[in-house]
Amino acid sequence: MPSCSSVVQTGIGVFFEYDTPRIVHIRSKKVGIINRFIQLCIIAYVIGYAIVWKKGYQEFGSIQSAVTTKLKGIATVNTTLHPNIQEIWDVADYVVPPQENNAFFVVTNLIVTPNQTIDSCPEDSEVPGARCNSTSDCPAGSSLPTGNGIFTGECSPNGTCEVRAWCPVESGKLKAPNPALLEASKRFTVFIKNNIEFPKFNVKRRNILEFYNDSIFSTCRFSHDDAINKYCPIFELDYIVSSIGESYSDMAAQGGVIQISIEWNCNFDLSEDECLPVYEFRRLDSSQFKISKGYNFRYARYYKEGDREYRTLYKAYGIKFILSVTGQAGKFNLVPLLTNVGSGLALLSIATILCDIAVLYLLKYRHFYKKKKYLDVYGDDAYKV
Amino acid sequence: MPSCSSVVQTGIGVFFEYDTPRIVHIRSKKVGIINRFIQLCIIAYVIGYAIVWKKGYQEFGSIQSAVTTKLKGIATVNTTLHPNIQEIWDVADYVVPPQENNAFFVVTNLIVTPNQTIDSCPEDSEVPGARCNSTSDCPAGSSLPTGNGIFTGECSPNGTCEVRAWCPVESGKLKAPNPALLEASKRFTVFIKNNIEFPKFNVKRRNILEFYNDSIFSTCRFSHDDAINKYCPIFELDYIVSSIGESYSDMAAQGGVIQISIEWNCNFDLSEDECLPVYEFRRLDSSQFKISKGYNFRYARYYKEGDREYRTLYKAYGIKFILSVTGQAGKFNLVPLLTNVGSGLALLSIATILCDIAVLYLLKYRHFYKKKKYLDVYGDDAYKV
Amino acid sequence: MPSCSSVVQTGIGVFFEYDTPRIVHIRSKKVGIINRFIQLCIIAYVIGYAIVWKKGYQEFGSIQSAVTTKLKGIATVNTTLHPNIQEIWDVADYVVPPQENNAFFVVTNLIVTPNQTIDSCPEDSEVPGARCNSTSDCPAGSSLPTGNGIFTGECSPNGTCEVRAWCPVESGKLKAPNPALLEASKRFTVFIKNNIEFPKFNVKRRNILEFYNDSIFSTCRFSHDDAINKYCPIFELDYIVSSIGESYSDMAAQGGVIQISIEWNCNFDLSEDECLPVYEFRRLDSSQFKISKGYNFRYARYYKEGDREYRTLYKAYGIKFILSVTGQAGKFNLVPLLTNVGSGLALLSIATILCDIAVLYLLKYRHFYKKKKYLDVYGDDAYKV
């Protein structure tokens, strides 16, 4: 008789249906408490951790950054002790190369070999394998792994092979002076300009706060502990090194690598003005290692006199500062909130699973509960039963 | 009696079982419509957004990139107005340092202090604290934060402290010339070569398309709006700056930082030939700021005459271009597709939860539905009931 | 009568409740086997893949890295064939700029134009558009896209426009010498010092292993195939290039870009000493391309004689090595383990869904099962039925 309506039900009717699981609603103190406690933990986790603490109600945007640096300071070398070395070092001298991307290097110590010209001269006696007794020890055209030139085939009078090289060769006997020649670099300051942008939120910020002006700039120095100076973008090199527990004298003598990280963690649900940088320093090499400590490299200045080219070779020890800018900004958005609420609801089923274990396997009345929860159906030959 | 079979059931039988929830199948237009509508939204979201739009059927691979750049162009300085400054600037002069990793810098403006030598001379009168009335204002050995040298202890006749420095010192009175000395740099071009690789898919591409040859290279210029030239890897500096709404004259005078981002979003379900770069420009500093605008640094060229070393100091203003290459490639893969379908199915339970709320708490016949859905069982002392 | 208790139940009683779905427990071999098989697949996936293979029981920390490099080696240029070129090239000459961040460049080939000074001279005849018949072909003040200077307005006697430029201009006829002038650079070695830190786990490591000392350093060379030398941080340039199937001679002649990637995948559930670097090389440009192959740039050395400034222009071909350090460290942590187990449990519901499809739509007794699983309830006018 209701054949007509049943046709409708299987036809259009299918759109007006809705399935919901049948539930055993158990009123039991023991299990109820377990259930509520687990649910509470899950809800606390979802709301407290995933949504509030991890800001699960925000969508996040990544950072675009540009950093430029400007160093200030002058160092003098005692030319009485070191007659060959340039007396005054200013920013154009001690920043090598003059600009880098996200990094800068400050010369702090030097071994200088002036007036080198391409010629034949004895190899440095400190180079392993440079000593000779006769010309047969110095095969022409070969060179030593750590040598300064190519053997001419002669054994020079001072007992080392003669080489074709920039002569005179740098002496391996010279060690990095200690204290460092430019230890005065500890008073150098670096002005770090960091412009950032969160393209997703169309917000531009920089590490020079609005209330700074030129007169503050000439006096302020960054300090972690000071409520205002922790936003001062001018850093004394000594402060950077000391604040991470390193000795400036040691670093200046041998060189090293320091990371200056600038972190921007911004919450645009609050005022943009609270989007402020946090600076952190970290030594990236280690002073603990025994071999090949520090950081140095060689460069030269080239001169000409008539047709004769000569150069001054600098073995420069110094501190390499690497600037890394990281950050994230968040702003309220419905999508991540719903996703987190949704996965929180899914987690709630864990409470049911754990309670089921208690109810069906542990409690005294487990058989009773089992009978209520389960409807046993026998297999393929069901009708037979 | 079926004790034997029940042993089997709990023994091997456990492998031939299967649990499925019991369901109340409700035929109701009101709730059915709500249910189907929510399901539709979820399915639309999963298929439309997560799978089709976000390409949830693809696995993704990250990019490896190398960028090299080559600048072309010549600028002349009017030596009648600026007699101390080098007349012709070519690529070896205005790219400082001559090569960088993922960046290049073009000198656009200059303050030049020629013929400096290390000596004693009066400090620049613009330096705060440089003025003196007597030698007591100039304690020997000290220096000023923004000074050019170390006090000798003398007060020079022109009323500033005498310093040991590269003399004569750069004059603080000199401002960056406006218009910029090398404003002709606006016509410079940069040829950007970008080779990329998606190691996961073993695909190599580059931004020089196959149909380009040397003759096209000598004439084509990048343009966002042109169907062909938007793949031309030769960029006029003026175009880069103008296309982001900045004035080249202003940037050239004060310097600045611009990001050239190259994005490769490739879909290897389509032809590899459709894997093409998209260029975007962005000014990373801002012309809006009042203090410490622009970008400049100092470098020097060193000369020698006999034993006397001297240098020409350049305060170089210019535009720093930072190249950033980002990209992603996708290709059909079953694993992410299944993951997305799976999490889509899980989301469908949200429809049930929402309908349950309607059915059990809002509808007129809620008590009837409740009775059908729930089987009430009374607690620990269940048997007593 | 139980009105009091029912008040309690809806009041405090709500805390002592617990809902669990009612289940049809079907004992059927066919469906049971399907069910168990799917469950097995899912458990194998979760335990085998997500937890064991992907280390789902670990939390991961990212890497902080500093790389510095030091090159060694001397190359000679045959000055009989190339009289204008500097005879001996050492590290201060061939590394340009002398230090870079995460990269280094080695000059391998050269085109040198010595003794350039700013003057008027004929444009290079190879520059397209440089040839002239009369002064009208050379409008004063204009320049050619690939030219070396600014037209003076004269047509020089040799048939090209006269330009104001660094004269004499570099000759476009000169091709990069082949074999490369500094092909001896193949024997150069680079010592890569890589200090890393996993801040989350407070572990510092470096690529110089504890058992290395200075005497091993002077002899060891990196080799992929050798159990010990694959940790030697000294690399011969030729080895790097050859091991990726490239010809050093070709690369040296035209230049190129090579990535040296250092990967640290560490498992701190094991000993820290097993946290070791893996080196990989990859050519980032391609030798297959027909146009604009290789890598070169121009730089200059500046000299002065009295007031006359001149320079030597170097077109330097060479290999740019880009260092990229990546890595991840993992350590056992309960949170990711629980997350993975949880999402594994959720996946198990897929088995039920698939079995439901079989049971309700495919099996012979589907109507029987359907009746057991579903309780049909008729619509909004439910009471009427």
PDB file of C-alpha atoms in Angstrom, chain C residues 94-322:
ATOM      1  CA  TYR C  94      92.182  33.430  -7.501  1.00  0.00           C
ATOM      2  CA  VAL C  95      89.515  33.627  -4.792  1.00  0.00           C
ATOM      3  CA  VAL C  96      87.353  36.618  -5.739  1.00  0.00           C
ATOM      4  CA  PRO C  97      85.943  38.129  -3.562  1.00  0.00           C
ATOM      5  CA  PRO C  98      88.311  36.852  -0.860  1.00  0.00           C
ATOM      6  CA  GLN C  99      85.456  35.573   1.287  1.00  0.00           C
ATOM      7  CA  GLU C 100      81.765  34.982   0.745  1.00  0.00           C
ATOM      8  CA  ASN C 101      78.974  33.631   2.864  1.00  0.00           C
ATOM      9  CA  ASN C 102      78.239  29.961   2.009  1.00  0.00           C
ATOM     10  CA  ALA C 103      80.041  30.169  -1.304  1.00  0.00           C
ATOM     11  CA  PHE C 104      83.436  30.563  -2.895  1.00  0.00           C
ATOM     12  CA  PHE C 105      84.606  31.306  -6.393  1.00  0.00           C
ATOM     13  CA  VAL C 106      87.804  30.019  -7.999  1.00  0.00           C
ATOM     14  CA  VAL C 107      89.197  31.727 -11.087  1.00  0.00           C
ATOM     15  CA  THR C 108      90.071  29.089 -13.666  1.00  0.00           C
ATOM     16  CA  ASN C 109      90.392  31.057 -16.878  1.00  0.00           C
ATOM     17  CA  LEU C 110      91.053  34.646 -17.861  1.00  0.00           C
ATOM     18  CA  ILE C 111      90.860  37.300 -20.479  1.00  0.00           C
ATOM     19  CA  VAL C 112      93.076  40.162 -19.334  1.00  0.00           C
ATOM     20  CA  THR C 113      93.120  43.694 -20.715  1.00  0.00           C
ATOM     21  CA  PRO C 114      96.007  45.501 -19.049  1.00  0.00           C
ATOM     22  CA  ASN C 115      96.812  49.191 -18.792  1.00  0.00           C
ATOM     23  CA  GLN C 116      93.369  50.589 -19.439  1.00  0.00           C
ATOM     24  CA  THR C 117      92.927  54.271 -18.791  1.00  0.00           C
ATOM     25  CA  ILE C 118      89.973  56.566 -19.323  1.00  0.00           C
ATOM     26  CA  ASP C 119      90.453  58.092 -22.775  1.00  0.00           C
ATOM     27  CA  SER C 120      89.044  58.191 -26.288  1.00  0.00           C
ATOM     28  CA  CYS C 121      89.669  55.208 -28.541  1.00  0.00           C
ATOM     29  CA  PRO C 122      87.953  53.128 -31.233  1.00  0.00           C
ATOM     30  CA  GLU C 123      85.126  50.866 -30.091  1.00  0.00           C
ATOM     31  CA  ASP C 124      85.731  47.145 -30.372  1.00  0.00           C
ATOM     32  CA  SER C 125      84.845  46.040 -33.901  1.00  0.00           C
ATOM     33  CA  GLU C 126      82.974  42.974 -32.637  1.00  0.00           C
ATOM     34  CA  VAL C 127      80.324  45.066 -30.899  1.00  0.00           C
ATOM     35  CA  PRO C 128      77.158  45.073 -33.068  1.00  0.00           C
ATOM     36  CA  GLY C 129      76.637  48.592 -34.439  1.00  0.00           C
ATOM     37  CA  ALA C 130      80.175  49.806 -33.773  1.00  0.00           C
ATOM     38  CA  ARG C 131      81.243  50.070 -37.407  1.00  0.00           C
ATOM     39  CA  CYS C 132      80.949  53.456 -39.069  1.00  0.00           C
ATOM     40  CA  ASN C 133      81.487  55.138 -42.393  1.00  0.00           C
ATOM     41  CA  SER C 134      81.134  58.700 -41.238  1.00  0.00           C
ATOM     42  CA  THR C 135      80.689  60.685 -38.045  1.00  0.00           C
ATOM     43  CA  SER C 136      76.920  60.594 -38.591  1.00  0.00           C
ATOM     44  CA  ASP C 137      76.965  56.888 -37.703  1.00  0.00           C
ATOM     45  CA  CYS C 138      78.280  57.779 -34.264  1.00  0.00           C
ATOM     46  CA  PRO C 139      75.929  60.257 -32.557  1.00  0.00           C
ATOM     47  CA  ALA C 140      77.867  61.889 -29.748  1.00  0.00           C
ATOM     48  CA  GLY C 141      76.715  60.878 -26.254  1.00  0.00           C
ATOM     49  CA  SER C 142      74.923  57.715 -27.254  1.00  0.00           C
ATOM     50  CA  SER C 143      76.178  54.205 -26.549  1.00  0.00           C
ATOM     51  CA  LEU C 144      75.627  50.677 -27.783  1.00  0.00           C
ATOM     52  CA  PRO C 145      73.825  48.055 -25.688  1.00  0.00           C
ATOM     53  CA  THR C 146      76.882  45.833 -25.520  1.00  0.00           C
ATOM     54  CA  GLY C 147      79.394  48.618 -26.068  1.00  0.00           C
ATOM     55  CA  ASN C 148      82.349  49.642 -23.946  1.00  0.00           C
ATOM     56  CA  GLY C 149      81.866  53.400 -23.884  1.00  0.00           C
ATOM     57  CA  ILE C 150      80.066  56.557 -24.921  1.00  0.00           C
ATOM     58  CA  PHE C 151      80.332  57.809 -28.521  1.00  0.00           C
ATOM     59  CA  THR C 152      82.448  60.946 -28.867  1.00  0.00           C
ATOM     60  CA  GLY C 153      80.874  61.641 -32.250  1.00  0.00           C
ATOM     61  CA  GLU C 154      83.961  60.732 -34.220  1.00  0.00           C
ATOM     62  CA  CYS C 155      84.440  57.817 -36.586  1.00  0.00           C
ATOM     63  CA  SER C 156      87.922  56.482 -35.949  1.00  0.00           C
ATOM     64  CA  PRO C 157      90.287  55.640 -38.840  1.00  0.00           C
ATOM     65  CA  ASN C 158      89.968  51.891 -38.270  1.00  0.00           C
ATOM     66  CA  GLY C 159      86.255  52.040 -39.166  1.00  0.00           C
ATOM     67  CA  THR C 160      84.574  51.898 -35.776  1.00  0.00           C
ATOM     68  CA  CYS C 161      83.059  54.719 -33.781  1.00  0.00           C
ATOM     69  CA  GLU C 162      85.322  56.425 -31.327  1.00  0.00           C
ATOM     70  CA  VAL C 163      84.220  56.037 -27.705  1.00  0.00           C
ATOM     71  CA  ARG C 164      85.074  57.618 -24.405  1.00  0.00           C
ATOM     72  CA  ALA C 165      85.936  54.556 -22.341  1.00  0.00           C
ATOM     73  CA  TRP C 166      88.553  52.625 -20.426  1.00  0.00           C
ATOM     74  CA  CYS C 167      91.011  52.401 -23.321  1.00  0.00           C
ATOM     75  CA  PRO C 168      92.090  50.222 -24.996  1.00  0.00           C
ATOM     76  CA  VAL C 169      88.740  48.432 -24.828  1.00  0.00           C
ATOM     77  CA  GLU C 170      88.547  44.691 -24.245  1.00  0.00           C
ATOM     78  CA  SER C 171      88.682  42.909 -27.555  1.00  0.00           C
ATOM     79  CA  GLY C 172      85.547  40.903 -28.323  1.00  0.00           C
ATOM     80  CA  LYS C 173      87.627  38.676 -30.595  1.00  0.00           C
ATOM     81  CA  LEU C 174      89.339  37.105 -27.629  1.00  0.00           C
ATOM     82  CA  LYS C 175      87.657  33.898 -26.615  1.00  0.00           C
ATOM     83  CA  ALA C 176      88.239  32.126 -23.346  1.00  0.00           C
ATOM     84  CA  PRO C 177      91.522  30.241 -23.815  1.00  0.00           C
ATOM     85  CA  ASN C 178      91.180  26.493 -24.172  1.00  0.00           C
ATOM     86  CA  PRO C 179      92.755  24.717 -22.306  1.00  0.00           C
ATOM     87  CA  ALA C 180      92.015  27.075 -19.449  1.00  0.00           C
ATOM     88  CA  LEU C 181      94.930  29.184 -18.260  1.00  0.00           C
ATOM     89  CA  LEU C 182      94.568  27.964 -14.695  1.00  0.00           C
ATOM     90  CA  GLU C 183      93.633  24.385 -15.471  1.00  0.00           C
ATOM     91  CA  ALA C 184      96.174  23.504 -12.774  1.00  0.00           C
ATOM     92  CA  SER C 185      93.413  24.587 -10.404  1.00  0.00           C
ATOM     93  CA  LYS C 186      92.136  21.019 -10.676  1.00  0.00           C
ATOM     94  CA  ARG C 187      94.731  20.118  -8.062  1.00  0.00           C
ATOM     95  CA  PHE C 188      93.596  22.866  -5.698  1.00  0.00           C
ATOM     96  CA  THR C 189      92.076  21.663  -2.469  1.00  0.00           C
ATOM     97  CA  VAL C 190      89.395  23.223  -0.367  1.00  0.00           C
ATOM     98  CA  PHE C 191      89.149  22.642   3.349  1.00  0.00           C
ATOM     99  CA  ILE C 192      85.509  23.013   4.386  1.00  0.00           C
ATOM    100  CA  LYS C 193      84.865  23.684   8.057  1.00  0.00           C
ATOM    101  CA  ASN C 194      81.258  23.165   8.994  1.00  0.00           C
ATOM    102  CA  ASN C 195      80.116  23.719  12.561  1.00  0.00           C
ATOM    103  CA  ILE C 196      76.522  22.827  13.269  1.00  0.00           C
ATOM    104  CA  GLU C 197      74.206  22.946  16.210  1.00  0.00           C
ATOM    105  CA  PHE C 198      70.837  21.427  16.960  1.00  0.00           C
ATOM    106  CA  PRO C 199      69.610  24.028  19.458  1.00  0.00           C
ATOM    107  CA  LYS C 200      66.594  21.948  20.515  1.00  0.00           C
ATOM    108  CA  PHE C 201      68.813  19.111  21.667  1.00  0.00           C
ATOM    109  CA  ASN C 202      71.732  21.319  22.653  1.00  0.00           C
ATOM    110  CA  VAL C 203      74.151  19.298  20.535  1.00  0.00           C
ATOM    111  CA  LYS C 204      77.079  20.821  18.669  1.00  0.00           C
ATOM    112  CA  ARG C 205      78.932  18.863  16.026  1.00  0.00           C
ATOM    113  CA  ARG C 206      81.408  19.652  13.312  1.00  0.00           C
ATOM    114  CA  ASN C 207      82.592  17.958  10.166  1.00  0.00           C
ATOM    115  CA  ILE C 208      86.123  17.600  11.542  1.00  0.00           C
ATOM    116  CA  LEU C 209      85.909  14.341  13.398  1.00  0.00           C
ATOM    117  CA  GLU C 210      87.654  13.832  16.708  1.00  0.00           C
ATOM    118  CA  PHE C 211      90.262  11.416  15.428  1.00  0.00           C
ATOM    119  CA  TYR C 212      91.570  13.860  12.810  1.00  0.00           C
ATOM    120  CA  ASN C 213      94.726  15.810  13.531  1.00  0.00           C
ATOM    121  CA  ASP C 214      97.014  18.090  11.556  1.00  0.00           C
ATOM    122  CA  SER C 215      99.061  15.251  10.113  1.00  0.00           C
ATOM    123  CA  ILE C 216      95.997  13.488   8.736  1.00  0.00           C
ATOM    124  CA  PHE C 217      94.810  16.799   7.334  1.00  0.00           C
ATOM    125  CA  SER C 218      97.924  17.254   5.289  1.00  0.00           C
ATOM    126  CA  THR C 219      97.357  13.947   3.507  1.00  0.00           C
ATOM    127  CA  CYS C 220      93.674  12.990   3.507  1.00  0.00           C
ATOM    128  CA  ARG C 221      91.382  13.774   0.560  1.00  0.00           C
ATOM    129  CA  PHE C 222      87.642  13.329   0.425  1.00  0.00           C
ATOM    130  CA  SER C 223      86.402  10.286  -1.416  1.00  0.00           C
ATOM    131  CA  HIS C 224      82.853   8.941  -1.571  1.00  0.00           C
ATOM    132  CA  ASP C 225      83.982   5.327  -1.722  1.00  0.00           C
ATOM    133  CA  ASP C 226      86.395   5.209   1.151  1.00  0.00           C
ATOM    134  CA  ALA C 227      85.036   4.399   4.604  1.00  0.00           C
ATOM    135  CA  ILE C 228      87.355   6.889   6.314  1.00  0.00           C
ATOM    136  CA  ASN C 229      87.996   9.482   3.631  1.00  0.00           C
ATOM    137  CA  LYS C 230      84.288  10.081   3.143  1.00  0.00           C
ATOM    138  CA  TYR C 231      84.603  12.115   6.329  1.00  0.00           C
ATOM    139  CA  CYS C 232      87.775  13.941   5.259  1.00  0.00           C
ATOM    140  CA  PRO C 233      86.843  17.626   4.960  1.00  0.00           C
ATOM    141  CA  ILE C 234      89.502  18.358   2.325  1.00  0.00           C
ATOM    142  CA  PHE C 235      88.249  18.178  -1.247  1.00  0.00           C
ATOM    143  CA  GLU C 236      90.244  18.236  -4.447  1.00  0.00           C
ATOM    144  CA  LEU C 237      88.404  20.386  -6.968  1.00  0.00           C
ATOM    145  CA  ASP C 238      88.962  17.837  -9.698  1.00  0.00           C
ATOM    146  CA  TYR C 239      87.378  15.122  -7.538  1.00  0.00           C
ATOM    147  CA  ILE C 240      84.276  17.231  -6.941  1.00  0.00           C
ATOM    148  CA  VAL C 241      83.828  17.916 -10.639  1.00  0.00           C
ATOM    149  CA  SER C 242      84.721  14.436 -11.899  1.00  0.00           C
ATOM    150  CA  SER C 243      82.555  12.597  -9.390  1.00  0.00           C
ATOM    151  CA  ILE C 244      79.435  14.156 -10.910  1.00  0.00           C
ATOM    152  CA  GLY C 245      80.485  13.156 -14.391  1.00  0.00           C
ATOM    153  CA  GLU C 246      81.644  16.552 -15.597  1.00  0.00           C
ATOM    154  CA  SER C 247      84.911  17.294 -17.341  1.00  0.00           C
ATOM    155  CA  TYR C 248      87.156  19.601 -15.328  1.00  0.00           C
ATOM    156  CA  SER C 249      88.783  20.961 -18.485  1.00  0.00           C
ATOM    157  CA  ASP C 250      85.428  22.020 -19.901  1.00  0.00           C
ATOM    158  CA  MET C 251      84.245  23.579 -16.665  1.00  0.00           C
ATOM    159  CA  ALA C 252      87.543  25.365 -16.156  1.00  0.00           C
ATOM    160  CA  ALA C 253      87.446  26.834 -19.654  1.00  0.00           C
ATOM    161  CA  GLN C 254      83.861  28.144 -19.523  1.00  0.00           C
ATOM    162  CA  GLY C 255      83.064  28.322 -15.827  1.00  0.00           C
ATOM    163  CA  GLY C 256      80.121  26.855 -13.993  1.00  0.00           C
ATOM    164  CA  VAL C 257      78.214  26.551 -10.758  1.00  0.00           C
ATOM    165  CA  ILE C 258      78.457  23.574  -8.415  1.00  0.00           C
ATOM    166  CA  GLN C 259      76.544  22.932  -5.237  1.00  0.00           C
ATOM    167  CA  ILE C 260      78.263  21.174  -2.376  1.00  0.00           C
ATOM    168  CA  SER C 261      75.539  20.001  -0.066  1.00  0.00           C
ATOM    169  CA  ILE C 262      76.276  18.755   3.405  1.00  0.00           C
ATOM    170  CA  GLU C 263      73.533  16.755   5.002  1.00  0.00           C
ATOM    171  CA  TRP C 264      73.326  15.940   8.694  1.00  0.00           C
ATOM    172  CA  ASN C 265      70.590  13.413   9.469  1.00  0.00           C
ATOM    173  CA  CYS C 266      71.026  12.542  13.077  1.00  0.00           C
ATOM    174  CA  ASN C 267      69.275  10.186  15.424  1.00  0.00           C
ATOM    175  CA  PHE C 268      69.986  11.116  19.008  1.00  0.00           C
ATOM    176  CA  ASP C 269      68.346   7.934  20.262  1.00  0.00           C
ATOM    177  CA  LEU C 270      71.615   6.456  19.077  1.00  0.00           C
ATOM    178  CA  SER C 271      75.025   7.796  20.014  1.00  0.00           C
ATOM    179  CA  GLU C 272      75.844  11.385  19.073  1.00  0.00           C
ATOM    180  CA  ASP C 273      79.028  10.070  17.478  1.00  0.00           C
ATOM    181  CA  GLU C 274      76.936   8.545  14.715  1.00  0.00           C
ATOM    182  CA  CYS C 275      75.768  12.005  13.750  1.00  0.00           C
ATOM    183  CA  LEU C 276      77.946  12.395  10.670  1.00  0.00           C
ATOM    184  CA  PRO C 277      77.849  14.552   7.570  1.00  0.00           C
ATOM    185  CA  VAL C 278      77.060  13.244   4.093  1.00  0.00           C
ATOM    186  CA  TYR C 279      78.492  15.215   1.189  1.00  0.00           C
ATOM    187  CA  GLU C 280      76.874  15.492  -2.192  1.00  0.00           C
ATOM    188  CA  PHE C 281      77.793  17.437  -5.299  1.00  0.00           C
ATOM    189  CA  ARG C 282      75.511  18.697  -8.014  1.00  0.00           C
ATOM    190  CA  ARG C 283      76.116  20.903 -11.029  1.00  0.00           C
ATOM    191  CA  LEU C 284      73.553  23.680 -10.851  1.00  0.00           C
ATOM    192  CA  ASP C 285      74.004  25.089 -14.315  1.00  0.00           C
ATOM    193  CA  SER C 286      74.144  22.775 -17.278  1.00  0.00           C
ATOM    194  CA  SER C 287      76.815  22.087 -19.834  1.00  0.00           C
ATOM    195  CA  GLN C 288      74.143  21.017 -22.331  1.00  0.00           C
ATOM    196  CA  PHE C 289      72.838  24.454 -23.151  1.00  0.00           C
ATOM    197  CA  LYS C 290      73.945  26.016 -26.390  1.00  0.00           C
ATOM    198  CA  ILE C 291      73.822  29.683 -25.498  1.00  0.00           C
ATOM    199  CA  SER C 292      75.233  31.587 -22.555  1.00  0.00           C
ATOM    200  CA  LYS C 293      76.969  28.653 -20.991  1.00  0.00           C
ATOM    201  CA  GLY C 294      79.284  28.801 -18.054  1.00  0.00           C
ATOM    202  CA  TYR C 295      80.007  31.524 -15.556  1.00  0.00           C
ATOM    203  CA  ASN C 296      82.186  34.581 -15.750  1.00  0.00           C
ATOM    204  CA  PHE C 297      82.316  38.144 -14.504  1.00  0.00           C
ATOM    205  CA  ARG C 298      84.585  41.145 -14.799  1.00  0.00           C
ATOM    206  CA  TYR C 299      86.644  42.813 -12.127  1.00  0.00           C
ATOM    207  CA  ALA C 300      89.558  45.208 -12.142  1.00  0.00           C
ATOM    208  CA  ARG C 301      92.705  46.092 -10.241  1.00  0.00           C
ATOM    209  CA  TYR C 302      93.274  49.840 -10.043  1.00  0.00           C
ATOM    210  CA  TYR C 303      96.629  51.577 -10.128  1.00  0.00           C
ATOM    211  CA  LYS C 304      97.820  55.158 -10.155  1.00  0.00           C
ATOM    212  CA  GLU C 305     100.858  56.805 -11.631  1.00  0.00           C
ATOM    213  CA  GLY C 306     100.986  60.392 -10.494  1.00  0.00           C
ATOM    214  CA  ASP C 307      97.453  61.586 -11.194  1.00  0.00           C
ATOM    215  CA  ARG C 308      96.775  59.137 -13.982  1.00  0.00           C
ATOM    216  CA  GLU C 309      94.566  56.229 -12.838  1.00  0.00           C
ATOM    217  CA  TYR C 310      94.666  53.048 -14.831  1.00  0.00           C
ATOM    218  CA  ARG C 311      93.457  49.536 -14.324  1.00  0.00           C
ATOM    219  CA  THR C 312      93.865  45.942 -15.426  1.00  0.00           C
ATOM    220  CA  LEU C 313      90.520  44.478 -16.457  1.00  0.00           C
ATOM    221  CA  TYR C 314      89.987  40.789 -15.757  1.00  0.00           C
ATOM    222  CA  LYS C 315      87.229  38.801 -17.363  1.00  0.00           C
ATOM    223  CA  ALA C 316      87.338  35.876 -14.963  1.00  0.00           C
ATOM    224  CA  TYR C 317      85.871  32.508 -15.837  1.00  0.00           C
ATOM    225  CA  GLY C 318      85.639  30.113 -12.986  1.00  0.00           C
ATOM    226  CA  ILE C 319      83.729  27.710 -10.849  1.00  0.00           C
ATOM    227  CA  LYS C 320      81.382  29.003  -8.253  1.00  0.00           C
ATOM    228  CA  PHE C 321      80.849  26.586  -5.404  1.00  0.00           C
ATOM    229  CA  ILE C 322      77.699  27.063  -3.370  1.00  0.00           C
TER     230      ILE C 322
END
